[in-house]
Amino acid sequence: MDVASLHAHGGWRRALACGLSLAPLLSGCEGREIEPLDIERLAFVPPGLCIIGRVDCSTDEPLLVDRFEVTREHWLAIMGGELRPSPAFRKHWTSDTRRHPASGMDLAEAVTFAGRRGMRIPTVSEWMRIATGTAAQPWPWSAQDRESAANLEELGLGRTAPVGTFQRGCTTDGIHDMLGNVWEWTEPPLPAYAIPSAAISDTAVHTQPCWVMGGSFRSGARTLHGHDRKRNLYFFAEAVDPRHRGMDIGLRCVAEAEVYLWERAREWTDPALRPRLAAVGEEWGRRAVVLLERLTRRPAAPAALTWILEGALR
């Protein structure tokens, strides 16, 4: 059910309480939950050409990308009490918002979180490739705008929503909330031939060394890229100091698929995991087969890689 229908049928609050399409192993709001493997949180993004204006956002190697923005629950599970949001933001981190996106961290803290997962923060060009696809489309879901597909200012919610609520805004690779909900940290380098969209009205913000991408629940609707009145190419971004913290700035992690899978597959030795890993492969589909076949042919390849490949070949 899309957000417009939820409004019409009075189900908006129920949907936010439960979270739509949140994770592969949630059996429902009132059902038993199984803690996901980290790989079950990840989408497979194949390499591909992505040219936006004069900016080359192409990727040469496949990536694994968080399907959802990192949640408050996941942040606390990884970071514990070491890095909690400041008191100004902590009041929003209540038990009923554990599946809302984590926010309030600076870039260094985001990098630390990603590193503990064996992942990293994407660059601007990687983020744009993930969000726009190989067609460099202006919206994550297609070349056309779509009503109620993202948690932006026009929706009127005025706060974050559980990750994955806006299924109509999903990319073709199965990645949610690339537009709206919270801005997402990226790392340098910055593109030489694009400006952040916020610089269109405020040139001062163009000088900061880092960009956050994709807008938040406070942002007006805007395409992921376009041109201003002076024909400058913009990306839907805001330039910020890496030490900045915002209640509407969160993160999403990425990893080189080949390295991540080879290093992590040795942890998945329990044969009981076979159907779960096959389900991951089935979700990734045929586009992951070439990489998985190459990995399974290596000497002493873990059985878990074969289990994922079995699913990808279905």
JSON list of N, CA and C in Angstrom, two decimals, residues 66-92:
[
{"chain": "A", "resi": 66, "resn": "ASP", "atom": "N", "xyz": [23.77, -0.82, 1.63]},
{"chain": "A", "resi": 66, "resn": "ASP", "atom": "CA", "xyz": [22.66, -0.94, 2.57]},
{"chain": "A", "resi": 66, "resn": "ASP", "atom": "C", "xyz": [21.34, -0.70, 1.85]},
{"chain": "A", "resi": 67, "resn": "ARG", "atom": "N", "xyz": [20.42, -1.64, 1.95]},
{"chain": "A", "resi": 67, "resn": "ARG", "atom": "CA", "xyz": [19.11, -1.47, 1.35]},
{"chain": "A", "resi": 67, "resn": "ARG", "atom": "C", "xyz": [18.35, -0.32, 2.00]},
{"chain": "A", "resi": 68, "resn": "PHE", "atom": "N", "xyz": [18.61, -0.10, 3.28]},
{"chain": "A", "resi": 68, "resn": "PHE", "atom": "CA", "xyz": [17.93, 0.93, 4.05]},
{"chain": "A", "resi": 68, "resn": "PHE", "atom": "C", "xyz": [18.96, 1.84, 4.71]},
{"chain": "A", "resi": 69, "resn": "GLU", "atom": "N", "xyz": [18.56, 3.06, 5.02]},
{"chain": "A", "resi": 69, "resn": "GLU", "atom": "CA", "xyz": [19.40, 3.90, 5.85]},
{"chain": "A", "resi": 69, "resn": "GLU", "atom": "C", "xyz": [19.64, 3.20, 7.19]},
{"chain": "A", "resi": 70, "resn": "VAL", "atom": "N", "xyz": [20.82, 3.38, 7.75]},
{"chain": "A", "resi": 70, "resn": "VAL", "atom": "CA", "xyz": [21.16, 2.73, 9.02]},
{"chain": "A", "resi": 70, "resn": "VAL", "atom": "C", "xyz": [20.16, 3.17, 10.09]},
{"chain": "A", "resi": 71, "resn": "THR", "atom": "N", "xyz": [19.60, 2.20, 10.80]},
{"chain": "A", "resi": 71, "resn": "THR", "atom": "CA", "xyz": [18.59, 2.51, 11.81]},
{"chain": "A", "resi": 71, "resn": "THR", "atom": "C", "xyz": [19.23, 2.83, 13.16]},
{"chain": "A", "resi": 72, "resn": "ARG", "atom": "N", "xyz": [18.43, 3.43, 14.03]},
{"chain": "A", "resi": 72, "resn": "ARG", "atom": "CA", "xyz": [18.90, 3.71, 15.38]},
{"chain": "A", "resi": 72, "resn": "ARG", "atom": "C", "xyz": [19.22, 2.42, 16.12]},
{"chain": "A", "resi": 73, "resn": "GLU", "atom": "N", "xyz": [18.40, 1.42, 15.91]},
{"chain": "A", "resi": 73, "resn": "GLU", "atom": "CA", "xyz": [18.63, 0.12, 16.53]},
{"chain": "A", "resi": 73, "resn": "GLU", "atom": "C", "xyz": [19.97, -0.47, 16.10]},
{"chain": "A", "resi": 74, "resn": "HIS", "atom": "N", "xyz": [20.26, -0.41, 14.81]},
{"chain": "A", "resi": 74, "resn": "HIS", "atom": "CA", "xyz": [21.51, -0.96, 14.29]},
{"chain": "A", "resi": 74, "resn": "HIS", "atom": "C", "xyz": [22.70, -0.15, 14.78]},
{"chain": "A", "resi": 75, "resn": "TRP", "atom": "N", "xyz": [22.57, 1.16, 14.80]},
{"chain": "A", "resi": 75, "resn": "TRP", "atom": "CA", "xyz": [23.65, 2.02, 15.28]},
{"chain": "A", "resi": 75, "resn": "TRP", "atom": "C", "xyz": [24.03, 1.65, 16.71]},
{"chain": "A", "resi": 76, "resn": "LEU", "atom": "N", "xyz": [23.05, 1.53, 17.59]},
{"chain": "A", "resi": 76, "resn": "LEU", "atom": "CA", "xyz": [23.33, 1.22, 18.98]},
{"chain": "A", "resi": 76, "resn": "LEU", "atom": "C", "xyz": [23.89, -0.19, 19.14]},
{"chain": "A", "resi": 77, "resn": "ALA", "atom": "N", "xyz": [23.46, -1.13, 18.29]},
{"chain": "A", "resi": 77, "resn": "ALA", "atom": "CA", "xyz": [23.98, -2.49, 18.37]},
{"chain": "A", "resi": 77, "resn": "ALA", "atom": "C", "xyz": [25.47, -2.53, 18.02]},
{"chain": "A", "resi": 78, "resn": "ILE", "atom": "N", "xyz": [25.90, -1.68, 17.10]},
{"chain": "A", "resi": 78, "resn": "ILE", "atom": "CA", "xyz": [27.30, -1.66, 16.68]},
{"chain": "A", "resi": 78, "resn": "ILE", "atom": "C", "xyz": [28.14, -0.77, 17.60]},
{"chain": "A", "resi": 79, "resn": "MET", "atom": "N", "xyz": [27.62, 0.40, 17.93]},
{"chain": "A", "resi": 79, "resn": "MET", "atom": "CA", "xyz": [28.40, 1.39, 18.66]},
{"chain": "A", "resi": 79, "resn": "MET", "atom": "C", "xyz": [28.18, 1.34, 20.17]},
{"chain": "A", "resi": 80, "resn": "GLY", "atom": "N", "xyz": [27.09, 0.71, 20.62]},
{"chain": "A", "resi": 80, "resn": "GLY", "atom": "CA", "xyz": [26.80, 0.66, 22.04]},
{"chain": "A", "resi": 80, "resn": "GLY", "atom": "C", "xyz": [26.68, 2.04, 22.63]},
{"chain": "A", "resi": 81, "resn": "GLY", "atom": "N", "xyz": [27.24, 2.23, 23.81]},
{"chain": "A", "resi": 81, "resn": "GLY", "atom": "CA", "xyz": [27.19, 3.54, 24.45]},
{"chain": "A", "resi": 81, "resn": "GLY", "atom": "C", "xyz": [28.36, 4.42, 24.09]},
{"chain": "A", "resi": 82, "resn": "GLU", "atom": "N", "xyz": [29.23, 3.92, 23.20]},
{"chain": "A", "resi": 82, "resn": "GLU", "atom": "CA", "xyz": [30.44, 4.67, 22.87]},
{"chain": "A", "resi": 82, "resn": "GLU", "atom": "C", "xyz": [30.14, 5.95, 22.10]},
{"chain": "A", "resi": 83, "resn": "LEU", "atom": "N", "xyz": [29.27, 5.84, 21.12]},
{"chain": "A", "resi": 83, "resn": "LEU", "atom": "CA", "xyz": [28.92, 7.01, 20.31]},
{"chain": "A", "resi": 83, "resn": "LEU", "atom": "C", "xyz": [27.40, 7.10, 20.24]},
{"chain": "A", "resi": 84, "resn": "ARG", "atom": "N", "xyz": [26.85, 7.83, 21.15]},
{"chain": "A", "resi": 84, "resn": "ARG", "atom": "CA", "xyz": [25.40, 8.05, 21.15]},
{"chain": "A", "resi": 84, "resn": "ARG", "atom": "C", "xyz": [25.13, 9.46, 20.64]},
{"chain": "A", "resi": 85, "resn": "PRO", "atom": "N", "xyz": [23.92, 9.72, 20.19]},
{"chain": "A", "resi": 85, "resn": "PRO", "atom": "CA", "xyz": [23.62, 11.07, 19.75]},
{"chain": "A", "resi": 85, "resn": "PRO", "atom": "C", "xyz": [23.72, 12.05, 20.91]},
{"chain": "A", "resi": 86, "resn": "SER", "atom": "N", "xyz": [23.99, 13.31, 20.60]},
{"chain": "A", "resi": 86, "resn": "SER", "atom": "CA", "xyz": [24.08, 14.33, 21.63]},
{"chain": "A", "resi": 86, "resn": "SER", "atom": "C", "xyz": [22.73, 14.49, 22.32]},
{"chain": "A", "resi": 87, "resn": "PRO", "atom": "N", "xyz": [22.70, 15.07, 23.52]},
{"chain": "A", "resi": 87, "resn": "PRO", "atom": "CA", "xyz": [21.42, 15.24, 24.23]},
{"chain": "A", "resi": 87, "resn": "PRO", "atom": "C", "xyz": [20.35, 15.93, 23.40]},
{"chain": "A", "resi": 88, "resn": "ALA", "atom": "N", "xyz": [20.77, 16.82, 22.50]},
{"chain": "A", "resi": 88, "resn": "ALA", "atom": "CA", "xyz": [19.79, 17.53, 21.67]},
{"chain": "A", "resi": 88, "resn": "ALA", "atom": "C", "xyz": [19.02, 16.59, 20.77]},
{"chain": "A", "resi": 89, "resn": "PHE", "atom": "N", "xyz": [19.66, 15.48, 20.37]},
{"chain": "A", "resi": 89, "resn": "PHE", "atom": "CA", "xyz": [19.01, 14.51, 19.48]},
{"chain": "A", "resi": 89, "resn": "PHE", "atom": "C", "xyz": [18.51, 13.28, 20.22]},
{"chain": "A", "resi": 90, "resn": "ARG", "atom": "N", "xyz": [19.11, 12.98, 21.38]},
{"chain": "A", "resi": 90, "resn": "ARG", "atom": "CA", "xyz": [18.83, 11.73, 22.07]},
{"chain": "A", "resi": 90, "resn": "ARG", "atom": "C", "xyz": [17.36, 11.60, 22.46]},
{"chain": "A", "resi": 91, "resn": "LYS", "atom": "N", "xyz": [16.71, 12.72, 22.73]},
{"chain": "A", "resi": 91, "resn": "LYS", "atom": "CA", "xyz": [15.31, 12.66, 23.14]},
{"chain": "A", "resi": 91, "resn": "LYS", "atom": "C", "xyz": [14.42, 12.08, 22.06]},
{"chain": "A", "resi": 92, "resn": "HIS", "atom": "N", "xyz": [14.89, 12.12, 20.81]},
{"chain": "A", "resi": 92, "resn": "HIS", "atom": "CA", "xyz": [14.10, 11.56, 19.71]},
{"chain": "A", "resi": 92, "resn": "HIS", "atom": "C", "xyz": [14.33, 10.06, 19.55]}
]
